[in-house]
Amino acid sequence: MKQTIRALGTLALVTNMIVISSVAVAQTQPPPQKQLNAVELYNNGVDKLSAANYTGAIADFTQAIALAPNDPDAYYNRAYAYLILGDFEKAVADYSQALQINPNYTYAYGNRCYVYFLSKKYEAAITDCDKAISLQADYADFYIYRGNAKSELNQNQEALSDYEKAISLAANNPKTRAKAFYNRGRTYQSLENHKQAIADYTDSIALNPDDGDAYYNRAASYYALGNNQEAMVDLEIAARLFTDQAKKDKQDKALQLINQIQSEQQKSLNFSNKH
């Protein structure tokens, strides 16, 4: 029996995380030995994807494709492995091949949208997400992906509408709902609506308290509003989370802002003492 794996990108403008969601779908295993071999190779590739052995998965899917070149799932999952390894050109090629075989492959449009976003091809990303949404209008992540692309093009009101839709659709999915709040917060932040940004980051943190980026970005909005104590609290939490997650660059960034705030506070104190 052939497995399928639905590999979807979790987009954030600061944090880019990939989440694999495995969905087993029964297919009738055809009798010819040649196709059986392709199925076995395909399933081995799925297992290697789940084990984060992306190079091995690519090798298995490539062999499966050689035996069954009209299987869109093999191209789809090989594309995901290429995506994780940062080979966006090959990922796009495989998603495109999957769509040529199956023009209604919803998640291939969604994932290709994500690759286009990472490649800064925002118009192409929006086009693919439009198609994905036309095929499955109740999938919240597609609206997040499209909202992120629109935000990069300064189509901020349309981006906010997409995030609002995602928040509504993800009522029973805390992780996705947290992403929607987080990305809407970033859009509000870019518009210098820091109060609304803080509210959205707060909602995101309530759903995903281990997201250091949400604490860091909320701190930045607190700092912009002159709420330095609140900013310091969030920055310290962000720095700790980044340390625990081995994200040294982000940890350094949080510590730099802490030092900047402390330096400004000291200068202000010295000025007050002189006057």
PDB file of C-alpha atoms in Angstrom:
ATOM      1  CA  MET A   1       0.000   0.000   0.000  1.00  0.00           C
ATOM      2  CA  LYS A   2       1.327   3.389  -0.961  1.00  0.00           C
ATOM      3  CA  GLN A   3       1.822   6.049   1.678  1.00  0.00           C
ATOM      4  CA  THR A   4       1.408   9.748   1.051  1.00  0.00           C
ATOM      5  CA  ILE A   5       2.964  12.554   2.984  1.00  0.00           C
ATOM      6  CA  ARG A   6       1.550  16.028   2.909  1.00  0.00           C
ATOM      7  CA  ALA A   7       4.522  18.304   3.441  1.00  0.00           C
ATOM      8  CA  LEU A   8       3.579  21.901   4.022  1.00  0.00           C
ATOM      9  CA  GLY A   9       5.725  24.883   4.794  1.00  0.00           C
ATOM     10  CA  THR A  10       5.003  26.892   7.918  1.00  0.00           C
ATOM     11  CA  LEU A  11       5.675  30.464   6.857  1.00  0.00           C
ATOM     12  CA  ALA A  12       6.765  33.286   9.112  1.00  0.00           C
ATOM     13  CA  LEU A  13       8.571  36.371   8.096  1.00  0.00           C
ATOM     14  CA  VAL A  14      11.189  35.970  10.807  1.00  0.00           C
ATOM     15  CA  THR A  15      10.971  32.281  11.552  1.00  0.00           C
ATOM     16  CA  ASN A  16      10.690  29.768   8.692  1.00  0.00           C
ATOM     17  CA  MET A  17       9.757  26.388  10.066  1.00  0.00           C
ATOM     18  CA  ILE A  18       8.750  23.319   8.103  1.00  0.00           C
ATOM     19  CA  VAL A  19       6.232  20.893   9.486  1.00  0.00           C
ATOM     20  CA  ILE A  20       5.546  17.474   8.031  1.00  0.00           C
ATOM     21  CA  SER A  21       2.011  16.227   8.445  1.00  0.00           C
ATOM     22  CA  SER A  22       1.685  12.562   7.514  1.00  0.00           C
ATOM     23  CA  VAL A  23      -1.609  11.371   6.095  1.00  0.00           C
ATOM     24  CA  ALA A  24      -1.923   7.717   5.108  1.00  0.00           C
ATOM     25  CA  VAL A  25      -4.089   7.247   2.036  1.00  0.00           C
ATOM     26  CA  ALA A  26      -4.980   3.794   0.803  1.00  0.00           C
ATOM     27  CA  GLN A  27      -4.290   3.077  -2.831  1.00  0.00           C
ATOM     28  CA  THR A  28      -4.831  -0.141  -4.709  1.00  0.00           C
ATOM     29  CA  GLN A  29      -1.450  -1.738  -5.251  1.00  0.00           C
ATOM     30  CA  PRO A  30      -1.221  -2.740  -8.893  1.00  0.00           C
ATOM     31  CA  PRO A  31      -0.162  -6.288  -9.662  1.00  0.00           C
ATOM     32  CA  PRO A  32       2.860  -5.821 -11.977  1.00  0.00           C
ATOM     33  CA  GLN A  33       6.160  -6.330 -10.198  1.00  0.00           C
ATOM     34  CA  LYS A  34       7.566  -3.191 -11.826  1.00  0.00           C
ATOM     35  CA  GLN A  35       4.938  -1.007 -10.149  1.00  0.00           C
ATOM     36  CA  LEU A  36       5.366  -2.875  -6.857  1.00  0.00           C
ATOM     37  CA  ASN A  37       9.029  -1.928  -6.881  1.00  0.00           C
ATOM     38  CA  ALA A  38       8.092   1.689  -7.499  1.00  0.00           C
ATOM     39  CA  VAL A  39       5.668   1.606  -4.580  1.00  0.00           C
ATOM     40  CA  GLU A  40       8.286   0.116  -2.283  1.00  0.00           C
ATOM     41  CA  LEU A  41      10.828   2.738  -3.301  1.00  0.00           C
ATOM     42  CA  TYR A  42       8.236   5.455  -2.831  1.00  0.00           C
ATOM     43  CA  ASN A  43       7.370   4.240   0.660  1.00  0.00           C
ATOM     44  CA  ASN A  44      11.054   4.067   1.546  1.00  0.00           C
ATOM     45  CA  GLY A  45      11.319   7.686   0.459  1.00  0.00           C
ATOM     46  CA  VAL A  46       8.396   8.666   2.674  1.00  0.00           C
ATOM     47  CA  ASP A  47      10.023   6.910   5.634  1.00  0.00           C
ATOM     48  CA  LYS A  48      13.285   8.743   4.987  1.00  0.00           C
ATOM     49  CA  LEU A  49      11.462  12.075   4.769  1.00  0.00           C
ATOM     50  CA  SER A  50       9.921  11.403   8.164  1.00  0.00           C
ATOM     51  CA  ALA A  51      13.389  10.565   9.516  1.00  0.00           C
ATOM     52  CA  ALA A  52      14.814  13.806   8.053  1.00  0.00           C
ATOM     53  CA  ASN A  53      17.079  11.832   5.693  1.00  0.00           C
ATOM     54  CA  TYR A  54      16.384  14.134   2.781  1.00  0.00           C
ATOM     55  CA  THR A  55      19.246  13.057   0.532  1.00  0.00           C
ATOM     56  CA  GLY A  56      18.224   9.425   0.926  1.00  0.00           C
ATOM     57  CA  ALA A  57      14.599  10.319   0.262  1.00  0.00           C
ATOM     58  CA  ILE A  58      15.560  12.064  -2.972  1.00  0.00           C
ATOM     59  CA  ALA A  59      17.441   8.969  -4.124  1.00  0.00           C
ATOM     60  CA  ASP A  60      14.443   6.712  -3.426  1.00  0.00           C
ATOM     61  CA  PHE A  61      11.923   9.026  -5.064  1.00  0.00           C
ATOM     62  CA  THR A  62      14.195   9.386  -8.096  1.00  0.00           C
ATOM     63  CA  GLN A  63      14.278   5.607  -8.507  1.00  0.00           C
ATOM     64  CA  ALA A  64      10.516   5.410  -7.997  1.00  0.00           C
ATOM     65  CA  ILE A  65      10.006   8.060 -10.686  1.00  0.00           C
ATOM     66  CA  ALA A  66      12.202   6.102 -13.098  1.00  0.00           C
ATOM     67  CA  LEU A  67       9.852   3.137 -12.676  1.00  0.00           C
ATOM     68  CA  ALA A  68       6.600   5.110 -12.476  1.00  0.00           C
ATOM     69  CA  PRO A  69       7.136   8.492 -14.169  1.00  0.00           C
ATOM     70  CA  ASN A  70       3.473   9.468 -14.005  1.00  0.00           C
ATOM     71  CA  ASP A  71       3.133   9.356 -10.212  1.00  0.00           C
ATOM     72  CA  PRO A  72       2.599  12.964  -9.048  1.00  0.00           C
ATOM     73  CA  ASP A  73       3.153  12.066  -5.385  1.00  0.00           C
ATOM     74  CA  ALA A  74       6.755  11.020  -6.021  1.00  0.00           C
ATOM     75  CA  TYR A  75       7.544  14.366  -7.645  1.00  0.00           C
ATOM     76  CA  TYR A  76       5.660  16.173  -4.886  1.00  0.00           C
ATOM     77  CA  ASN A  77       7.600  14.554  -2.071  1.00  0.00           C
ATOM     78  CA  ARG A  78      10.952  14.793  -3.836  1.00  0.00           C
ATOM     79  CA  ALA A  79      10.208  18.491  -4.244  1.00  0.00           C
ATOM     80  CA  TYR A  80       9.728  18.761  -0.497  1.00  0.00           C
ATOM     81  CA  ALA A  81      13.132  17.185   0.128  1.00  0.00           C
ATOM     82  CA  TYR A  82      14.726  19.624  -2.310  1.00  0.00           C
ATOM     83  CA  LEU A  83      12.919  22.471  -0.545  1.00  0.00           C
ATOM     84  CA  ILE A  84      14.325  21.488   2.840  1.00  0.00           C
ATOM     85  CA  LEU A  85      17.819  21.265   1.356  1.00  0.00           C
ATOM     86  CA  GLY A  86      17.448  24.746  -0.131  1.00  0.00           C
ATOM     87  CA  ASP A  87      17.427  23.693  -3.782  1.00  0.00           C
ATOM     88  CA  PHE A  88      14.446  25.836  -4.723  1.00  0.00           C
ATOM     89  CA  GLU A  89      14.912  25.494  -8.475  1.00  0.00           C
ATOM     90  CA  LYS A  90      14.603  21.708  -8.343  1.00  0.00           C
ATOM     91  CA  ALA A  91      11.731  21.966  -5.861  1.00  0.00           C
ATOM     92  CA  VAL A  92       9.783  24.208  -8.237  1.00  0.00           C
ATOM     93  CA  ALA A  93      10.541  21.877 -11.149  1.00  0.00           C
ATOM     94  CA  ASP A  94       9.183  18.866  -9.255  1.00  0.00           C
ATOM     95  CA  TYR A  95       6.082  20.649  -7.977  1.00  0.00           C
ATOM     96  CA  SER A  96       5.462  21.821 -11.549  1.00  0.00           C
ATOM     97  CA  GLN A  97       5.822  18.270 -12.850  1.00  0.00           C
ATOM     98  CA  ALA A  98       3.389  17.005 -10.212  1.00  0.00           C
ATOM     99  CA  LEU A  99       0.916  19.667 -11.345  1.00  0.00           C
ATOM    100  CA  GLN A 100       1.391  18.775 -14.990  1.00  0.00           C
ATOM    101  CA  ILE A 101       0.366  15.217 -14.135  1.00  0.00           C
ATOM    102  CA  ASN A 102      -2.400  16.290 -11.756  1.00  0.00           C
ATOM    103  CA  PRO A 103      -3.538  19.890 -12.400  1.00  0.00           C
ATOM    104  CA  ASN A 104      -5.762  19.790  -9.312  1.00  0.00           C
ATOM    105  CA  TYR A 105      -3.010  18.822  -6.851  1.00  0.00           C
ATOM    106  CA  THR A 106      -3.958  21.373  -4.212  1.00  0.00           C
ATOM    107  CA  TYR A 107      -0.966  21.004  -1.912  1.00  0.00           C
ATOM    108  CA  ALA A 108       1.490  21.162  -4.788  1.00  0.00           C
ATOM    109  CA  TYR A 109       0.160  24.653  -5.499  1.00  0.00           C
ATOM    110  CA  GLY A 110       0.416  25.503  -1.797  1.00  0.00           C
ATOM    111  CA  ASN A 111       3.972  24.257  -1.453  1.00  0.00           C
ATOM    112  CA  ARG A 112       5.123  25.829  -4.703  1.00  0.00           C
ATOM    113  CA  CYS A 113       3.647  29.070  -3.389  1.00  0.00           C
ATOM    114  CA  TYR A 114       5.910  28.655  -0.372  1.00  0.00           C
ATOM    115  CA  VAL A 115       9.005  28.041  -2.519  1.00  0.00           C
ATOM    116  CA  TYR A 116       8.213  31.079  -4.635  1.00  0.00           C
ATOM    117  CA  PHE A 117       7.888  33.100  -1.437  1.00  0.00           C
ATOM    118  CA  LEU A 118      11.307  31.954  -0.239  1.00  0.00           C
ATOM    119  CA  SER A 119      12.668  32.819  -3.692  1.00  0.00           C
ATOM    120  CA  LYS A 120      11.130  36.312  -3.361  1.00  0.00           C
ATOM    121  CA  LYS A 121       8.869  35.692  -6.346  1.00  0.00           C
ATOM    122  CA  TYR A 122       5.881  37.122  -4.542  1.00  0.00           C
ATOM    123  CA  GLU A 123       3.528  37.563  -7.502  1.00  0.00           C
ATOM    124  CA  ALA A 124       4.033  33.926  -8.498  1.00  0.00           C
ATOM    125  CA  ALA A 125       3.460  32.898  -4.882  1.00  0.00           C
ATOM    126  CA  ILE A 126       0.163  34.769  -4.804  1.00  0.00           C
ATOM    127  CA  THR A 127      -0.949  33.162  -8.071  1.00  0.00           C
ATOM    128  CA  ASP A 128      -0.276  29.679  -6.724  1.00  0.00           C
ATOM    129  CA  CYS A 129      -2.020  30.383  -3.432  1.00  0.00           C
ATOM    130  CA  ASP A 130      -5.011  31.771  -5.320  1.00  0.00           C
ATOM    131  CA  LYS A 131      -5.232  28.449  -7.154  1.00  0.00           C
ATOM    132  CA  ALA A 132      -4.776  26.420  -3.966  1.00  0.00           C
ATOM    133  CA  ILE A 133      -7.538  28.411  -2.266  1.00  0.00           C
ATOM    134  CA  SER A 134      -9.838  27.942  -5.261  1.00  0.00           C
ATOM    135  CA  LEU A 135      -9.394  24.186  -4.808  1.00  0.00           C
ATOM    136  CA  GLN A 136      -9.575  24.121  -1.003  1.00  0.00           C
ATOM    137  CA  ALA A 137     -10.928  27.322   0.475  1.00  0.00           C
ATOM    138  CA  ASP A 138     -10.991  26.119   4.076  1.00  0.00           C
ATOM    139  CA  TYR A 139      -7.248  25.505   4.531  1.00  0.00           C
ATOM    140  CA  ALA A 140      -5.904  28.263   6.769  1.00  0.00           C
ATOM    141  CA  ASP A 141      -2.228  27.946   5.838  1.00  0.00           C
ATOM    142  CA  PHE A 142      -2.878  28.966   2.235  1.00  0.00           C
ATOM    143  CA  TYR A 143      -4.213  32.305   3.456  1.00  0.00           C
ATOM    144  CA  ILE A 144      -1.159  32.772   5.666  1.00  0.00           C
ATOM    145  CA  TYR A 145       1.162  32.048   2.740  1.00  0.00           C
ATOM    146  CA  ARG A 146      -0.710  34.464   0.494  1.00  0.00           C
ATOM    147  CA  GLY A 147      -0.870  37.072   3.226  1.00  0.00           C
ATOM    148  CA  ASN A 148       2.887  36.893   3.690  1.00  0.00           C
ATOM    149  CA  ALA A 149       3.498  37.402  -0.026  1.00  0.00           C
ATOM    150  CA  LYS A 150       1.078  40.322  -0.133  1.00  0.00           C
ATOM    151  CA  SER A 151       2.734  41.857   2.905  1.00  0.00           C
ATOM    152  CA  GLU A 152       6.091  41.758   1.118  1.00  0.00           C
ATOM    153  CA  LEU A 153       4.477  43.645  -1.784  1.00  0.00           C
ATOM    154  CA  ASN A 154       3.043  46.218   0.663  1.00  0.00           C
ATOM    155  CA  GLN A 155      -0.473  45.036  -0.102  1.00  0.00           C
ATOM    156  CA  ASN A 156      -1.046  45.326   3.598  1.00  0.00           C
ATOM    157  CA  GLN A 157      -4.819  45.571   3.804  1.00  0.00           C
ATOM    158  CA  GLU A 158      -5.210  42.489   1.626  1.00  0.00           C
ATOM    159  CA  ALA A 159      -2.618  40.712   3.750  1.00  0.00           C
ATOM    160  CA  LEU A 160      -4.528  41.602   6.910  1.00  0.00           C
ATOM    161  CA  SER A 161      -7.706  40.187   5.363  1.00  0.00           C
ATOM    162  CA  ASP A 162      -5.921  36.921   4.591  1.00  0.00           C
ATOM    163  CA  TYR A 163      -4.605  36.625   8.148  1.00  0.00           C
ATOM    164  CA  GLU A 164      -8.078  37.357   9.512  1.00  0.00           C
ATOM    165  CA  LYS A 165      -9.489  34.548   7.375  1.00  0.00           C
ATOM    166  CA  ALA A 166      -6.747  32.183   8.553  1.00  0.00           C
ATOM    167  CA  ILE A 167      -7.438  33.031  12.199  1.00  0.00           C
ATOM    168  CA  SER A 168     -11.111  32.230  11.668  1.00  0.00           C
ATOM    169  CA  LEU A 169     -10.432  28.947   9.866  1.00  0.00           C
ATOM    170  CA  ALA A 170      -7.839  27.788  12.406  1.00  0.00           C
ATOM    171  CA  ALA A 171     -10.116  28.062  15.431  1.00  0.00           C
ATOM    172  CA  ASN A 172      -9.313  24.457  16.401  1.00  0.00           C
ATOM    173  CA  ASN A 173      -5.670  24.453  15.306  1.00  0.00           C
ATOM    174  CA  PRO A 174      -3.543  26.328  17.879  1.00  0.00           C
ATOM    175  CA  LYS A 175      -0.275  26.091  15.923  1.00  0.00           C
ATOM    176  CA  THR A 176      -1.729  27.498  12.715  1.00  0.00           C
ATOM    177  CA  ARG A 177      -3.734  30.119  14.590  1.00  0.00           C
ATOM    178  CA  ALA A 178      -0.540  31.226  16.359  1.00  0.00           C
ATOM    179  CA  LYS A 179       1.173  31.636  12.972  1.00  0.00           C
ATOM    180  CA  ALA A 180      -1.693  33.768  11.695  1.00  0.00           C
ATOM    181  CA  PHE A 181      -1.616  36.056  14.741  1.00  0.00           C
ATOM    182  CA  TYR A 182       2.171  36.291  14.521  1.00  0.00           C
ATOM    183  CA  ASN A 183       2.241  37.272  10.865  1.00  0.00           C
ATOM    184  CA  ARG A 184      -0.639  39.696  11.246  1.00  0.00           C
ATOM    185  CA  GLY A 185       1.319  41.237  14.112  1.00  0.00           C
ATOM    186  CA  ARG A 186       4.281  41.738  11.801  1.00  0.00           C
ATOM    187  CA  THR A 187       2.099  43.483   9.247  1.00  0.00           C
ATOM    188  CA  TYR A 188       0.653  45.790  11.885  1.00  0.00           C
ATOM    189  CA  GLN A 189       4.202  46.417  13.087  1.00  0.00           C
ATOM    190  CA  SER A 190       5.295  47.406   9.574  1.00  0.00           C
ATOM    191  CA  LEU A 191       2.387  49.877   9.569  1.00  0.00           C
ATOM    192  CA  GLU A 192       3.610  51.204  12.948  1.00  0.00           C
ATOM    193  CA  ASN A 193       0.356  50.142  14.585  1.00  0.00           C
ATOM    194  CA  HIS A 194       2.286  48.867  17.565  1.00  0.00           C
ATOM    195  CA  LYS A 195      -0.660  48.489  19.925  1.00  0.00           C
ATOM    196  CA  GLN A 196      -2.401  46.082  17.567  1.00  0.00           C
ATOM    197  CA  ALA A 197       0.903  44.350  16.848  1.00  0.00           C
ATOM    198  CA  ILE A 198       1.413  43.792  20.577  1.00  0.00           C
ATOM    199  CA  ALA A 199      -2.111  42.385  20.881  1.00  0.00           C
ATOM    200  CA  ASP A 200      -1.477  39.927  18.052  1.00  0.00           C
ATOM    201  CA  TYR A 201       1.921  38.852  19.374  1.00  0.00           C
ATOM    202  CA  THR A 202       0.314  38.319  22.772  1.00  0.00           C
ATOM    203  CA  ASP A 203      -2.329  36.059  21.230  1.00  0.00           C
ATOM    204  CA  SER A 204       0.371  34.197  19.302  1.00  0.00           C
ATOM    205  CA  ILE A 205       2.467  33.685  22.439  1.00  0.00           C
ATOM    206  CA  ALA A 206      -0.554  32.375  24.343  1.00  0.00           C
ATOM    207  CA  LEU A 207      -0.913  29.662  21.698  1.00  0.00           C
ATOM    208  CA  ASN A 208       2.809  29.034  21.154  1.00  0.00           C
ATOM    209  CA  PRO A 209       4.804  30.160  24.219  1.00  0.00           C
ATOM    210  CA  ASP A 210       8.097  28.800  22.865  1.00  0.00           C
ATOM    211  CA  ASP A 211       8.256  31.177  19.900  1.00  0.00           C
ATOM    212  CA  GLY A 212      11.195  33.450  20.635  1.00  0.00           C
ATOM    213  CA  ASP A 213      10.485  35.551  17.552  1.00  0.00           C
ATOM    214  CA  ALA A 214       7.071  36.546  18.885  1.00  0.00           C
ATOM    215  CA  TYR A 215       8.636  37.723  22.160  1.00  0.00           C
ATOM    216  CA  TYR A 216      11.370  39.581  20.285  1.00  0.00           C
ATOM    217  CA  ASN A 217       8.942  41.314  17.939  1.00  0.00           C
ATOM    218  CA  ARG A 218       6.579  42.216  20.774  1.00  0.00           C
ATOM    219  CA  ALA A 219       9.582  43.684  22.588  1.00  0.00           C
ATOM    220  CA  ALA A 220      10.363  45.791  19.521  1.00  0.00           C
ATOM    221  CA  SER A 221       6.835  47.211  19.555  1.00  0.00           C
ATOM    222  CA  TYR A 222       7.009  47.872  23.300  1.00  0.00           C
ATOM    223  CA  TYR A 223      10.317  49.651  22.703  1.00  0.00           C
ATOM    224  CA  ALA A 224       8.814  51.726  19.885  1.00  0.00           C
ATOM    225  CA  LEU A 225       6.091  52.861  22.304  1.00  0.00           C
ATOM    226  CA  GLY A 226       8.636  53.686  25.013  1.00  0.00           C
ATOM    227  CA  ASN A 227       7.613  50.773  27.247  1.00  0.00           C
ATOM    228  CA  ASN A 228      11.170  49.746  27.999  1.00  0.00           C
ATOM    229  CA  GLN A 229      10.487  47.557  31.020  1.00  0.00           C
ATOM    230  CA  GLU A 230       8.025  45.398  29.118  1.00  0.00           C
ATOM    231  CA  ALA A 231      10.484  45.270  26.235  1.00  0.00           C
ATOM    232  CA  MET A 232      13.285  44.106  28.529  1.00  0.00           C
ATOM    233  CA  VAL A 233      11.152  41.307  29.969  1.00  0.00           C
ATOM    234  CA  ASP A 234      10.294  40.024  26.489  1.00  0.00           C
ATOM    235  CA  LEU A 235      13.872  40.327  25.256  1.00  0.00           C
ATOM    236  CA  GLU A 236      15.186  38.295  28.160  1.00  0.00           C
ATOM    237  CA  ILE A 237      12.641  35.564  27.434  1.00  0.00           C
ATOM    238  CA  ALA A 238      13.484  35.684  23.722  1.00  0.00           C
ATOM    239  CA  ALA A 239      17.224  35.443  24.418  1.00  0.00           C
ATOM    240  CA  ARG A 240      16.673  32.431  26.677  1.00  0.00           C
ATOM    241  CA  LEU A 241      14.487  30.679  24.100  1.00  0.00           C
ATOM    242  CA  PHE A 242      16.978  31.385  21.329  1.00  0.00           C
ATOM    243  CA  THR A 243      19.753  29.982  23.518  1.00  0.00           C
ATOM    244  CA  ASP A 244      17.771  26.825  24.252  1.00  0.00           C
ATOM    245  CA  GLN A 245      17.004  26.437  20.542  1.00  0.00           C
ATOM    246  CA  ALA A 246      20.634  27.042  19.463  1.00  0.00           C
ATOM    247  CA  LYS A 247      19.689  30.136  17.453  1.00  0.00           C
ATOM    248  CA  LYS A 248      22.804  32.142  18.214  1.00  0.00           C
ATOM    249  CA  ASP A 249      22.274  34.904  15.646  1.00  0.00           C
ATOM    250  CA  LYS A 250      18.842  35.663  17.052  1.00  0.00           C
ATOM    251  CA  GLN A 251      20.119  35.386  20.605  1.00  0.00           C
ATOM    252  CA  ASP A 252      22.819  37.949  19.796  1.00  0.00           C
ATOM    253  CA  LYS A 253      20.222  40.251  18.265  1.00  0.00           C
ATOM    254  CA  ALA A 254      18.086  40.097  21.410  1.00  0.00           C
ATOM    255  CA  LEU A 255      21.093  40.739  23.647  1.00  0.00           C
ATOM    256  CA  GLN A 256      22.136  43.705  21.505  1.00  0.00           C
ATOM    257  CA  LEU A 257      18.723  45.319  21.932  1.00  0.00           C
ATOM    258  CA  ILE A 258      18.872  44.656  25.682  1.00  0.00           C
ATOM    259  CA  ASN A 259      22.242  46.420  25.821  1.00  0.00           C
ATOM    260  CA  GLN A 260      20.912  49.292  23.728  1.00  0.00           C
ATOM    261  CA  ILE A 261      17.946  49.836  26.047  1.00  0.00           C
ATOM    262  CA  GLN A 262      20.156  49.626  29.128  1.00  0.00           C
ATOM    263  CA  SER A 263      22.586  52.124  27.613  1.00  0.00           C
ATOM    264  CA  GLU A 264      19.772  54.548  26.797  1.00  0.00           C
ATOM    265  CA  GLN A 265      18.362  54.203  30.297  1.00  0.00           C
ATOM    266  CA  GLN A 266      21.771  54.917  31.809  1.00  0.00           C
ATOM    267  CA  LYS A 267      22.240  58.004  29.631  1.00  0.00           C
ATOM    268  CA  SER A 268      18.801  59.237  30.630  1.00  0.00           C
ATOM    269  CA  LEU A 269      19.612  58.660  34.299  1.00  0.00           C
ATOM    270  CA  ASN A 270      22.926  60.505  33.994  1.00  0.00           C
ATOM    271  CA  PHE A 271      21.201  63.424  32.264  1.00  0.00           C
ATOM    272  CA  SER A 272      18.574  63.604  35.013  1.00  0.00           C
ATOM    273  CA  ASN A 273      21.231  63.587  37.717  1.00  0.00           C
ATOM    274  CA  LYS A 274      23.040  66.495  36.053  1.00  0.00           C
ATOM    275  CA  HIS A 275      19.888  68.541  35.902  1.00  0.00           C
TER     276      HIS A 275
END
